[in-house]
Amino acid sequence: MAAKYHWLRPQLPSVTDGMRLSFRRNPLATPLENWVNEVAAITTPNRIVYCDGSETENRRILAEMLLGDEAFKLNEKTYPNCYLHRSSPNDVARTEHLTFISVPNKDDVGPTNNWMDPYGAKHKVGVLLKGAMRGRTMYVIPYIMGPADSPLSKLGVEVTDSPYVVANMRIMSRMGKVAQERLATSDDFVAGLHSLGDLDPMRRCIVHFPQEKLIWSVGSGYGGNALLGKKCFALRIASTMARDQGWMAEHMLILGLEAPGGKVTYMAAAFPSGCGKTNLAMMVSALESQGYRVWTVGDDLAWMKIGCDGYLHAINPEAGFFGVAPGTGQNTNPNAMEALRSNTIFTNVGLTPDSEPWWEGIGAPPPPGLINWKGEVWDTSKGPAAHPNSRYTVPAHQLPSISPEWEAASGVRISAFIFGGRRARIAPLVYESFDWQHGTFVGATMGSETTATATGEVGITRRDPMAMLPFCGYNMADYFRHWIEIGKKIPHPPKIFHVNWFRRGADGNFLWPGYGENVRVLKWILERVENRGSAEETPIGYVPGGDGLTLDGLQLAPGALEELMRVNPADWHRELEDSRQFFDKFGTRLPCEIREEHEKLSNRLSRSRTP
Ligand code: OXD
Ligand code: MN
């Protein structure tokens, strides 16, 4: 056995020594070349192509992608340089149950991650990778997460046997020559090995080795499982790097709110998947005529570091948007609709007879002859024509609302953090935490309801601290500790808020219109950041005072505003019990500050009940 798997590095004394496969190193080769050769020895591709990121190469890769029967060129007149890709029907989303963090000690990944021990993982997943690229091309993609000239950016290298992944990585990261030049002979890169394998879900596995800055992903060609720069590197591996190096890697959008006079205030917001992060980041402001405008810096990820000026500075590590298509339309997100008219790769959307993409919510009825995401002629008996998790991959610079600062080398100064979730009953439209420690508690108690019926019945609440449940690469108790500690080190920390666009009235209808009207809430947040804006104290934090929100031009149902701001102590006591059960999973590793905030909130709620 040992001889057969000698490339799995059992000859090394420990898997924590920072080396990767470490087999047959050539002292004349660069660390990148050595690693690529080691990977090739395992996966045995037919040929190896080092990607340079050029336009000529991109055309070749797209042509290669089109050779497969699951890719199509779209209408060149109406969607120039756009493509449709259909993934295997069993491979349409991230697979959290097949995603592992691999470090020696199980306690270090905590109760919210799947764990594999590194030796076991190397053997088990190594078997799946052995010969996995036989007959295929292995592409080597050096890439930068973050603006090419930013000190906050980091390098990665992904090897993959999927041309679709190469084409997507070209949109989502700065890849090729620019990364190769920055990497030069350094070994300071996150290494990602991706192979489609045979796409059998029984042989699918995504493993992270944070101590080696290594990712192995086999058996999936979809999104976050295959574009390794996104969730695997920029969140799971980067969160451990951030903990060790004193910065933050968060599942947050970044936006700039421009006020009359032109000053832009930047905010970063974390919402669980499916709560409208992309729409918020790309919002067309309902208060544009009053001079309030929203600029997009990023829609999913934020890397943040304390700057010499004492503020937290954020970059968007991505160069594109990998957005959910269904529900994206002229009314909900006109900026995205404009961006994705060219140079976009669509995945698992419907296809019209005119070779245009189609999805539910696009704003046009399904045309006769529509083909669904599986390639079948569609009718209503077949369910949605576009898969609910179908996507567009579009270069960020094509977005009409892209911030002029989106590639600023020093990032943008963050003045507010916003947490949120989908809560039908409990959380007010917006509230402000009392301080950083309380704000950390607000983030740690975040949750979102999976469903809420038309009658407003509350769905299942999934606790999703800081929207990082599937993405934190280490024990979440230590992640809360990291938040508390870094807050003490930021001379000018962002203020922390919580929003809920999804509160429903007794009739089950949403109380707040959402979308572009959310700018009214952002405006109040901006005013609070500037120490103005009227606010009322409640047990859970500050909510806007009677005239706090700018509501002119908006028709709310009678009583809706009061209902939107209401804090019901009995509901919050139940909520606290639910989060206590979640926190209990972490045992004594949970920071005492979190328990302390829990206690303080409980006391404030009890006091508020007493007349
Ligand atoms: C995403 C997610 O795809 O959070 O961004 O699931
Ligand atoms: Mn996300």
Coordinates of C-alpha atoms and ligand atoms in Angstrom, one line a residue:
M1 CA 0.0 0.0 0.0
A2 CA 2.7 2.4 1.0
A3 CA 4.6 1.9 -2.2
K4 CA 1.5 2.3 -4.3
Y5 CA 0.6 5.6 -2.8
H6 CA 4.1 7.0 -2.3
W7 CA 3.0 10.3 -3.9
L8 CA 0.5 10.8 -1.1
R9 CA 3.6 11.8 0.9
P10 CA 3.4 9.2 3.7
Q11 CA 7.2 9.4 3.7
L12 CA 6.9 12.9 5.3
P13 CA 7.0 13.1 9.0
S14 CA 4.0 15.3 9.3
V15 CA 1.3 16.9 7.2
T16 CA 1.7 20.2 9.0
D17 CA 5.1 21.2 7.6
G18 CA 3.7 23.5 5.0
M19 CA 4.8 21.4 2.1
R20 CA 2.4 20.1 -0.4
L21 CA 2.7 16.7 -2.1
S22 CA 6.5 17.0 -2.0
F23 CA 7.5 14.2 -4.3
R24 CA 10.5 14.2 -6.7
R25 CA 11.2 17.9 -6.3
N26 CA 13.4 19.3 -9.1
P27 CA 15.7 21.9 -7.5
L28 CA 15.9 23.8 -10.9
A29 CA 12.1 24.0 -11.2
T30 CA 9.9 26.7 -9.6
P31 CA 7.6 25.6 -6.7
L32 CA 4.7 25.9 -9.2
E33 CA 6.3 23.6 -11.7
N34 CA 7.2 21.1 -9.1
W35 CA 3.7 21.1 -7.8
V36 CA 2.2 20.8 -11.3
N37 CA 4.5 17.9 -12.1
E38 CA 3.5 16.1 -8.9
V39 CA -0.2 16.6 -9.7
A40 CA 0.4 15.3 -13.3
A41 CA 2.1 12.3 -11.9
I42 CA -1.1 11.5 -9.9
T43 CA -3.8 12.4 -12.4
T44 CA -2.0 11.4 -15.6
P45 CA -3.4 13.9 -18.1
N46 CA -2.6 13.7 -21.9
R47 CA -1.1 17.1 -21.9
I48 CA -0.5 20.1 -19.7
V49 CA -1.3 23.7 -20.7
Y50 CA -0.1 26.7 -18.7
C51 CA -2.7 29.4 -19.2
D52 CA -1.6 32.9 -20.0
G53 CA -5.0 34.5 -19.8
S54 CA -4.8 36.0 -23.3
E55 CA -7.7 36.6 -25.6
T56 CA -6.3 34.2 -28.2
E57 CA -6.1 31.5 -25.5
N58 CA -9.6 32.3 -24.3
R59 CA -11.0 31.7 -27.8
R60 CA -9.2 28.3 -27.9
I61 CA -10.6 27.4 -24.5
L62 CA -14.1 28.4 -25.5
A63 CA -13.8 26.4 -28.7
E64 CA -12.7 23.4 -26.6
M65 CA -15.7 24.0 -24.3
L66 CA -18.0 23.9 -27.3
L67 CA -16.7 20.6 -28.4
G68 CA -18.6 19.0 -25.4
D69 CA -22.3 18.4 -26.0
E70 CA -23.2 20.5 -23.0
A71 CA -22.1 23.9 -24.2
F72 CA -23.7 26.2 -26.8
K73 CA -22.9 29.6 -28.3
L74 CA -25.7 32.1 -27.8
N75 CA -27.2 34.5 -30.3
E76 CA -24.2 36.6 -31.5
K77 CA -26.4 39.6 -32.3
T78 CA -28.3 39.9 -29.0
Y79 CA -25.8 38.2 -26.7
P80 CA -22.4 38.7 -28.2
N81 CA -19.7 36.3 -26.9
C82 CA -22.1 34.6 -24.6
Y83 CA -22.3 30.9 -23.9
L84 CA -24.7 28.4 -22.3
H85 CA -23.3 25.5 -20.3
R86 CA -25.4 22.6 -18.9
S87 CA -23.9 20.8 -16.0
S88 CA -24.7 17.2 -15.2
P89 CA -28.2 17.1 -13.6
N90 CA -26.7 15.6 -10.5
D91 CA -24.2 18.4 -10.2
V92 CA -26.1 21.7 -9.9
A93 CA -25.0 23.2 -6.5
R94 CA -22.4 23.2 -3.9
T95 CA -22.5 20.0 -1.9
E96 CA -21.9 20.9 1.8
H97 CA -22.2 17.3 2.9
L98 CA -19.3 16.3 0.6
T99 CA -17.1 19.3 1.7
F100 CA -14.4 18.7 4.3
I101 CA -11.8 20.5 6.3
S102 CA -8.8 18.4 6.9
V103 CA -6.5 19.1 9.8
P104 CA -5.1 16.7 12.4
N105 CA -7.4 17.6 15.3
K106 CA -11.2 17.2 14.8
D107 CA -11.9 19.9 17.4
D108 CA -10.1 22.5 15.3
V109 CA -12.8 22.3 12.7
G110 CA -15.6 22.3 15.2
P111 CA -19.2 21.1 15.1
T112 CA -20.3 23.0 12.0
N113 CA -17.7 21.5 9.6
N114 CA -17.2 18.0 8.2
W115 CA -13.7 16.7 9.2
M116 CA -11.3 14.3 7.7
D117 CA -7.9 13.6 9.0
P118 CA -5.2 14.6 6.6
Y119 CA -3.6 11.2 6.0
G120 CA -7.0 9.6 5.6
A121 CA -8.1 12.3 3.2
K122 CA -4.9 12.1 1.1
H123 CA -5.5 8.3 0.7
K124 CA -9.3 8.4 0.2
V125 CA -9.4 11.3 -2.2
G126 CA -6.0 10.4 -3.7
V127 CA -7.6 7.2 -4.9
L128 CA -10.3 9.2 -6.7
L129 CA -7.7 11.5 -8.3
K130 CA -5.4 8.7 -9.5
G131 CA -5.6 8.7 -13.3
A132 CA -8.6 11.1 -13.1
M133 CA -7.4 13.3 -16.0
R134 CA -6.4 10.4 -18.3
G135 CA -7.2 11.3 -21.9
R136 CA -7.8 15.0 -20.9
T137 CA -5.9 18.2 -20.9
M138 CA -4.7 19.6 -17.6
Y139 CA -4.9 23.4 -17.6
V140 CA -2.7 25.2 -15.1
I141 CA -4.3 28.5 -14.0
P142 CA -2.2 30.9 -12.0
Y143 CA -4.5 33.6 -10.6
I144 CA -4.7 36.5 -8.3
M145 CA -7.6 37.0 -5.9
G146 CA -7.9 40.8 -5.6
P147 CA -6.7 43.7 -7.7
A148 CA -3.4 42.8 -9.4
D149 CA -1.5 45.6 -7.6
S150 CA -3.1 45.4 -4.2
P151 CA -1.1 44.3 -1.2
L152 CA -4.3 42.7 0.1
S153 CA -4.5 40.3 -2.9
K154 CA -3.3 36.7 -2.8
L155 CA -2.1 34.2 -5.3
G156 CA -3.6 30.9 -6.2
V157 CA -3.0 28.2 -8.8
E158 CA -5.8 25.9 -9.9
V159 CA -5.2 22.9 -12.1
T160 CA -8.3 21.6 -13.8
D161 CA -9.4 19.3 -16.6
S162 CA -12.5 21.4 -17.4
P163 CA -12.3 24.1 -20.1
Y164 CA -15.6 25.5 -18.6
V165 CA -13.7 26.1 -15.4
V166 CA -10.9 27.8 -17.2
A167 CA -13.3 30.1 -19.0
N168 CA -15.1 30.9 -15.7
M169 CA -11.9 31.5 -13.8
R170 CA -10.8 34.0 -16.5
I171 CA -13.9 36.0 -15.6
M172 CA -13.9 35.5 -11.8
S173 CA -10.2 36.2 -11.2
R174 CA -7.1 37.9 -12.6
M175 CA -5.5 34.9 -14.3
G176 CA -2.6 34.0 -16.5
K177 CA 0.4 36.2 -17.2
V178 CA -0.4 38.8 -14.6
A179 CA -0.5 36.2 -11.9
Q180 CA 2.5 34.2 -13.2
E181 CA 4.6 37.4 -13.1
R182 CA 3.5 38.2 -9.5
L183 CA 4.2 34.6 -8.4
A184 CA 7.6 34.3 -10.1
T185 CA 9.6 31.7 -8.1
S186 CA 7.6 32.1 -4.9
D187 CA 5.9 29.2 -3.2
D188 CA 3.4 31.5 -1.6
F189 CA 0.2 30.4 -3.4
V190 CA -2.9 28.4 -2.6
A191 CA -2.8 25.3 -4.6
G192 CA -6.1 23.9 -5.9
L193 CA -6.4 20.6 -7.7
H194 CA -9.7 20.1 -9.5
S195 CA -10.8 17.2 -11.7
L196 CA -14.2 16.4 -13.0
G197 CA -13.5 12.8 -12.4
D198 CA -16.5 10.8 -13.6
L199 CA -19.0 13.2 -12.1
D200 CA -20.5 10.4 -10.0
P201 CA -21.8 12.0 -6.8
M202 CA -20.6 8.9 -4.9
R203 CA -17.1 9.8 -5.9
R204 CA -17.4 13.5 -5.3
C205 CA -15.3 15.2 -2.6
I206 CA -14.1 18.7 -1.9
V207 CA -11.3 18.7 0.7
H208 CA -9.4 21.7 2.2
F209 CA -6.0 21.3 3.8
P210 CA -5.6 24.8 5.4
Q211 CA -2.2 24.0 6.9
E212 CA -0.8 23.2 3.5
K213 CA -2.9 25.9 1.7
L214 CA -4.1 23.1 -0.5
I215 CA -7.5 22.2 -2.0
W216 CA -8.5 19.0 -3.7
S217 CA -11.9 18.8 -5.5
V218 CA -13.0 15.9 -7.5
G219 CA -16.3 14.8 -9.1
S220 CA -18.0 18.1 -9.6
G221 CA -17.9 20.8 -12.3
Y222 CA -20.2 23.2 -10.6
G223 CA -19.6 26.7 -9.2
G224 CA -18.2 26.8 -5.7
N225 CA -17.1 23.2 -6.0
A226 CA -15.0 23.8 -9.1
L227 CA -14.1 27.5 -9.3
L228 CA -11.7 27.0 -6.4
G229 CA -10.8 30.7 -6.0
K230 CA -14.3 31.5 -4.6
K231 CA -15.6 29.6 -1.6
C232 CA -12.7 27.2 -1.3
F233 CA -9.8 29.7 -1.3
A234 CA -11.3 33.1 -0.6
L235 CA -13.4 31.9 2.3
R236 CA -12.4 28.5 3.7
I237 CA -8.6 28.7 3.3
A238 CA -8.5 32.5 3.5
S239 CA -10.4 32.5 6.8
T240 CA -7.7 30.5 8.4
M241 CA -5.0 32.7 6.9
A242 CA -6.9 35.7 8.2
R243 CA -7.2 34.3 11.7
D244 CA -3.4 33.6 11.8
Q245 CA -2.3 36.8 10.1
G246 CA -4.8 39.3 11.8
W247 CA -7.2 40.2 9.0
M248 CA -10.7 39.2 7.9
A249 CA -12.0 37.1 5.1
E250 CA -15.8 37.4 5.0
H251 CA -18.8 36.3 3.0
M252 CA -19.9 39.9 2.4
L253 CA -20.9 42.2 -0.4
I254 CA -19.2 45.6 -0.5
L255 CA -21.1 48.7 -1.6
G256 CA -20.6 52.5 -1.6
L257 CA -23.4 54.8 -0.8
E258 CA -23.0 58.2 -2.4
A259 CA -24.6 61.1 -0.6
P260 CA -25.5 64.5 -2.1
G261 CA -22.3 66.3 -2.6
G262 CA -20.5 63.2 -3.8
K263 CA -19.1 61.7 -0.6
V264 CA -19.1 57.9 -0.7
T265 CA -19.5 55.7 2.4
Y266 CA -18.6 52.1 2.1
M267 CA -20.5 49.3 3.8
A268 CA -20.0 45.5 3.8
A269 CA -23.0 43.2 4.3
A270 CA -23.3 39.5 5.1
F271 CA -26.5 37.6 4.3
P272 CA -27.0 33.9 4.0
S273 CA -27.1 32.5 0.5
G274 CA -30.4 33.4 -1.2
C275 CA -31.2 36.5 0.7
G276 CA -30.6 39.0 -2.1
K277 CA -26.9 40.0 -1.6
T278 CA -26.3 40.5 -5.3
N279 CA -29.5 42.6 -5.7
L280 CA -28.5 44.8 -2.8
A281 CA -25.0 45.3 -4.0
M282 CA -26.2 46.3 -7.5
M283 CA -29.3 48.3 -6.4
V284 CA -30.7 51.2 -8.3
S285 CA -31.5 53.6 -5.5
A286 CA -35.1 54.9 -5.1
L287 CA -33.5 58.1 -3.7
E288 CA -31.3 58.8 -6.7
S289 CA -33.2 62.1 -7.4
Q290 CA -32.2 63.2 -3.9
G291 CA -28.6 62.4 -4.6
Y292 CA -28.2 59.0 -3.0
R293 CA -26.7 56.4 -5.3
V294 CA -25.3 52.9 -4.7
W295 CA -22.0 51.8 -6.2
T296 CA -21.0 48.1 -6.4
V297 CA -17.6 47.0 -5.2
G298 CA -18.4 43.3 -4.7
D299 CA -21.4 41.0 -4.4
D300 CA -20.1 38.1 -2.4
L301 CA -16.7 38.3 -0.8
A302 CA -14.7 40.8 1.2
W303 CA -11.0 40.6 2.4
M304 CA -10.3 43.3 5.0
K305 CA -7.3 44.6 6.8
I306 CA -6.6 47.4 9.3
G307 CA -5.0 50.3 7.3
C308 CA -2.4 52.7 8.6
D309 CA -5.2 55.2 8.9
G310 CA -6.9 53.0 11.6
Y311 CA -9.9 52.1 9.4
L312 CA -10.7 48.7 8.1
H313 CA -10.0 48.5 4.4
A314 CA -11.8 46.0 2.1
I315 CA -11.1 44.6 -1.3
N316 CA -13.3 42.4 -3.4
P317 CA -11.1 39.4 -4.2
E318 CA -13.2 38.6 -7.3
A319 CA -13.1 40.0 -10.8
G320 CA -16.6 38.9 -11.8
F321 CA -20.0 38.0 -10.6
F322 CA -21.3 34.4 -10.4
G323 CA -24.9 35.4 -9.8
V324 CA -28.1 33.4 -9.5
A325 CA -30.2 34.0 -12.7
P326 CA -33.8 33.2 -11.7
G327 CA -35.5 36.2 -10.2
T328 CA -33.0 38.6 -11.9
G329 CA -35.0 40.9 -14.2
Q330 CA -35.4 44.5 -15.2
N331 CA -37.5 45.3 -12.1
T332 CA -35.3 43.5 -9.6
N333 CA -31.8 44.1 -10.9
P334 CA -31.6 46.2 -14.0
N335 CA -27.8 46.7 -13.6
A336 CA -27.1 43.0 -13.7
M337 CA -29.5 42.7 -16.7
E338 CA -27.5 45.2 -18.6
A339 CA -24.1 43.7 -17.6
L340 CA -24.9 40.2 -18.8
R341 CA -25.7 41.1 -22.4
S342 CA -22.2 40.2 -23.5
N343 CA -19.1 38.1 -22.6
T344 CA -21.2 36.1 -20.1
I345 CA -21.3 32.4 -19.5
F346 CA -24.7 31.1 -18.4
T347 CA -25.0 27.8 -16.6
N348 CA -28.3 25.7 -16.5
V349 CA -30.6 28.4 -17.7
G350 CA -33.3 27.8 -20.4
L351 CA -32.7 28.4 -24.1
T352 CA -35.1 30.1 -26.5
P353 CA -35.5 29.2 -30.2
D354 CA -33.6 32.4 -30.9
S355 CA -30.6 31.1 -28.9
E356 CA -31.1 33.5 -26.1
P357 CA -31.0 32.6 -22.4
W358 CA -34.3 32.5 -20.4
W359 CA -35.2 32.0 -16.8
E360 CA -38.1 32.5 -14.5
G361 CA -38.3 36.2 -13.5
I362 CA -36.4 37.5 -16.5
G363 CA -39.4 39.6 -17.3
A364 CA -40.6 37.9 -20.5
P365 CA -43.1 35.0 -20.8
P366 CA -41.6 31.6 -21.8
P367 CA -41.5 31.6 -25.6
P368 CA -42.9 28.6 -27.5
G369 CA -40.2 26.0 -28.2
L370 CA -38.3 26.9 -25.0
I371 CA -35.6 24.3 -24.1
N372 CA -35.2 23.7 -20.3
W373 CA -31.9 23.5 -18.4
K374 CA -31.7 19.8 -19.1
G375 CA -32.0 20.2 -22.8
E376 CA -35.6 19.1 -23.1
V377 CA -38.5 20.9 -24.9
W378 CA -40.1 22.6 -21.9
D379 CA -43.8 22.6 -20.8
T380 CA -45.2 23.5 -17.4
S381 CA -45.3 19.8 -16.3
K382 CA -41.5 19.9 -16.4
G383 CA -41.1 22.4 -13.5
P384 CA -38.9 25.5 -13.9
A385 CA -37.2 25.9 -17.2
A386 CA -34.1 27.3 -15.6
H387 CA -32.6 25.4 -12.7
P388 CA -33.4 27.5 -9.5
N389 CA -29.6 27.6 -8.9
S390 CA -28.8 28.5 -12.5
R391 CA -26.1 31.2 -12.9
Y392 CA -24.5 33.9 -15.0
T393 CA -20.7 34.5 -14.9
V394 CA -20.0 38.1 -15.9
P395 CA -17.0 40.4 -15.8
A396 CA -17.5 42.9 -13.0
H397 CA -16.4 45.9 -15.1
Q398 CA -19.4 45.4 -17.3
L399 CA -21.8 46.4 -14.5
P400 CA -23.2 49.9 -14.9
S401 CA -23.0 50.5 -11.1
I402 CA -19.4 49.3 -10.7
S403 CA -17.6 51.6 -8.3
P404 CA -14.8 53.7 -9.7
E405 CA -12.9 52.4 -6.6
W406 CA -13.6 48.7 -7.1
E407 CA -10.0 47.9 -8.0
A408 CA -8.3 50.4 -5.6
A409 CA -5.1 48.9 -4.4
S410 CA -5.6 49.9 -0.8
G411 CA -9.3 48.8 -0.9
V412 CA -12.2 50.9 0.4
R413 CA -12.7 52.1 4.0
I414 CA -15.5 50.2 5.6
S415 CA -17.8 52.3 7.9
A416 CA -20.6 49.8 8.5
F417 CA -21.2 46.1 8.7
I418 CA -24.7 44.9 7.9
F419 CA -25.9 41.5 8.9
G420 CA -29.3 40.2 7.7
G421 CA -31.4 37.2 7.1
R422 CA -34.9 36.1 6.0
R423 CA -37.0 36.5 9.1
A424 CA -40.8 36.6 8.7
R425 CA -41.7 37.6 12.3
I426 CA -38.8 38.4 14.6
A427 CA -36.3 41.0 13.4
P428 CA -37.2 44.6 12.8
L429 CA -36.4 46.2 9.4
V430 CA -33.1 47.6 10.8
Y431 CA -31.4 47.9 14.1
E432 CA -28.0 49.1 15.3
S433 CA -25.9 47.2 17.8
F434 CA -24.6 49.0 20.9
D435 CA -20.9 48.3 20.3
W436 CA -18.5 45.9 18.5
Q437 CA -18.9 43.1 21.0
H438 CA -22.7 43.3 20.8
G439 CA -22.4 43.5 17.0
T440 CA -20.3 40.4 17.0
F441 CA -23.1 38.7 19.0
V442 CA -25.7 40.0 16.5
G443 CA -23.6 38.4 13.7
A444 CA -23.1 35.2 15.6
T445 CA -26.9 34.8 16.2
M446 CA -27.8 35.4 12.6
G447 CA -30.3 33.0 11.1
S448 CA -32.5 32.7 8.1
E449 CA -35.8 31.0 7.4
T450 CA -35.7 28.4 4.7
T451 CA -39.3 28.8 3.7
A452 CA -42.2 31.0 4.7
T453 CA -45.6 30.1 3.3
A454 CA -48.0 32.7 1.8
T455 CA -49.9 32.8 5.1
G456 CA -46.7 33.9 6.7
E457 CA -46.0 30.8 8.6
V458 CA -42.4 30.8 9.9
G459 CA -40.1 28.3 8.1
I460 CA -37.2 26.4 9.5
T461 CA -34.6 28.7 10.9
R462 CA -31.0 27.8 9.9
R463 CA -28.5 29.5 12.2
D464 CA -25.8 30.9 9.9
P465 CA -23.4 33.1 11.9
M466 CA -22.1 35.9 9.7
A467 CA -23.4 33.9 6.7
M468 CA -20.2 31.8 7.2
L469 CA -21.7 28.5 8.3
P470 CA -20.6 26.6 5.1
F471 CA -17.5 28.7 4.6
C472 CA -15.6 29.1 7.8
G473 CA -12.5 26.9 7.5
Y474 CA -12.0 26.4 11.2
N475 CA -13.9 26.0 14.5
M476 CA -16.6 28.7 14.6
A477 CA -16.0 29.3 18.3
D478 CA -12.5 30.5 17.4
Y479 CA -13.9 32.5 14.5
F480 CA -16.1 34.4 17.1
R481 CA -13.0 34.9 19.2
H482 CA -11.1 36.3 16.1
W483 CA -14.0 38.8 15.6
I484 CA -13.9 39.9 19.2
E485 CA -10.1 40.3 19.2
I486 CA -9.8 42.1 15.9
G487 CA -12.5 44.6 17.0
K488 CA -10.2 45.6 19.9
K489 CA -7.4 46.4 17.4
I490 CA -9.4 48.6 14.9
P491 CA -9.0 52.2 16.0
H492 CA -12.1 53.2 14.0
P493 CA -14.2 50.1 13.8
P494 CA -17.3 49.9 11.5
K495 CA -20.6 50.2 13.3
I496 CA -22.6 47.0 13.1
F497 CA -26.2 46.8 12.0
H498 CA -28.8 44.1 11.3
V499 CA -31.5 44.4 8.6
N500 CA -34.5 42.2 7.6
W501 CA -36.2 43.0 4.3
F502 CA -38.5 40.0 4.8
R503 CA -40.8 40.8 7.7
R504 CA -44.4 39.9 7.1
G505 CA -47.6 41.4 8.5
A506 CA -50.5 39.4 10.1
D507 CA -51.9 38.9 6.5
G508 CA -48.7 37.2 5.5
N509 CA -47.7 39.9 3.1
F510 CA -44.2 41.5 3.1
L511 CA -44.3 44.8 5.1
W512 CA -41.4 46.3 3.2
P513 CA -41.1 46.7 -0.6
G514 CA -37.4 45.9 -0.7
Y515 CA -35.1 46.2 -3.8
G516 CA -34.3 49.9 -4.6
E517 CA -36.3 51.1 -1.6
N518 CA -33.7 49.5 0.7
V519 CA -31.6 52.6 0.1
R520 CA -33.8 54.3 2.7
V521 CA -32.4 51.9 5.3
L522 CA -28.8 52.4 4.0
K523 CA -29.4 56.2 4.3
W524 CA -30.3 55.8 8.0
I525 CA -27.2 53.6 8.5
L526 CA -25.1 56.3 6.9
E527 CA -26.6 58.9 9.2
R528 CA -25.8 56.7 12.3
V529 CA -22.3 56.3 11.1
E530 CA -22.0 60.0 11.0
N531 CA -23.5 60.2 14.5
R532 CA -26.7 61.7 13.4
G533 CA -30.1 60.2 12.4
S534 CA -32.8 59.8 15.0
A535 CA -32.9 56.5 16.9
E536 CA -34.8 54.8 19.7
E537 CA -33.2 52.4 22.1
T538 CA -34.8 48.9 22.4
P539 CA -33.5 45.8 24.2
I540 CA -31.9 44.5 21.0
G541 CA -30.3 47.8 19.8
Y542 CA -31.3 51.1 18.3
V543 CA -34.1 51.3 15.7
P544 CA -34.9 54.4 13.6
G545 CA -36.9 57.0 15.6
G546 CA -40.4 58.1 14.3
D547 CA -38.9 60.3 11.6
G548 CA -35.6 58.4 11.3
L549 CA -36.3 56.8 7.9
T550 CA -36.8 58.9 4.8
L551 CA -40.2 57.7 3.6
D552 CA -41.3 60.4 1.1
G553 CA -42.6 59.0 -2.1
L554 CA -43.2 55.6 -0.5
Q555 CA -46.7 54.2 0.2
L556 CA -46.6 51.8 3.2
A557 CA -49.7 50.1 4.4
P558 CA -51.3 51.7 7.5
G559 CA -49.4 50.5 10.6
A560 CA -46.7 48.9 8.6
L561 CA -43.9 51.1 9.9
E562 CA -44.7 50.4 13.5
E563 CA -44.9 46.7 12.7
L564 CA -41.6 46.8 10.9
M565 CA -39.8 48.3 13.9
R566 CA -41.6 46.3 16.6
V567 CA -39.5 44.4 19.1
N568 CA -41.5 41.7 20.9
P569 CA -39.7 40.5 24.0
A570 CA -41.5 37.1 24.1
D571 CA -40.4 36.3 20.5
W572 CA -36.9 37.4 21.4
H573 CA -36.7 35.1 24.4
R574 CA -37.6 32.2 22.2
E575 CA -35.0 33.3 19.7
L576 CA -32.4 33.5 22.4
E577 CA -33.2 29.9 23.5
D578 CA -32.7 28.7 19.9
S579 CA -29.4 30.4 19.6
R580 CA -28.3 29.2 23.1
Q581 CA -28.9 25.6 21.8
F582 CA -26.7 26.4 18.8
F583 CA -24.0 27.9 20.9
D584 CA -24.0 24.9 23.3
K585 CA -22.6 22.8 20.5
F586 CA -19.3 24.7 20.9
G587 CA -19.0 23.8 24.6
T588 CA -16.3 25.7 26.6
R589 CA -14.6 26.8 23.4
L590 CA -17.3 29.5 22.9
P591 CA -15.9 32.9 23.9
C592 CA -17.3 34.1 27.2
E593 CA -18.1 37.4 25.6
I594 CA -20.7 35.7 23.5
R595 CA -22.3 34.1 26.6
E596 CA -22.1 37.5 28.3
E597 CA -23.9 39.3 25.4
H598 CA -26.5 36.5 25.5
E599 CA -27.0 37.1 29.2
K600 CA -27.1 40.9 28.8
L601 CA -29.8 40.7 26.1
S602 CA -31.8 38.3 28.1
N603 CA -31.7 40.8 31.1
R604 CA -32.6 43.8 28.9
L605 CA -35.6 41.9 27.5
S606 CA -36.8 40.8 30.9
R607 CA -36.5 44.4 32.2
S608 CA -38.4 45.8 29.2
R609 CA -41.4 43.5 30.1
T610 CA -41.6 45.1 33.6
P611 CA -43.9 48.1 33.6
Ligands
OXD1 C1 -22.9 31.6 -3.5 C2 -23.4 31.1 -2.2 O1 -23.0 30.9 -4.5 O2 -23.3 31.8 -1.2 O3 -22.4 32.8 -3.5 O4 -24.0 30.0 -2.1
MN2 MN -22.1 33.5 -1.5

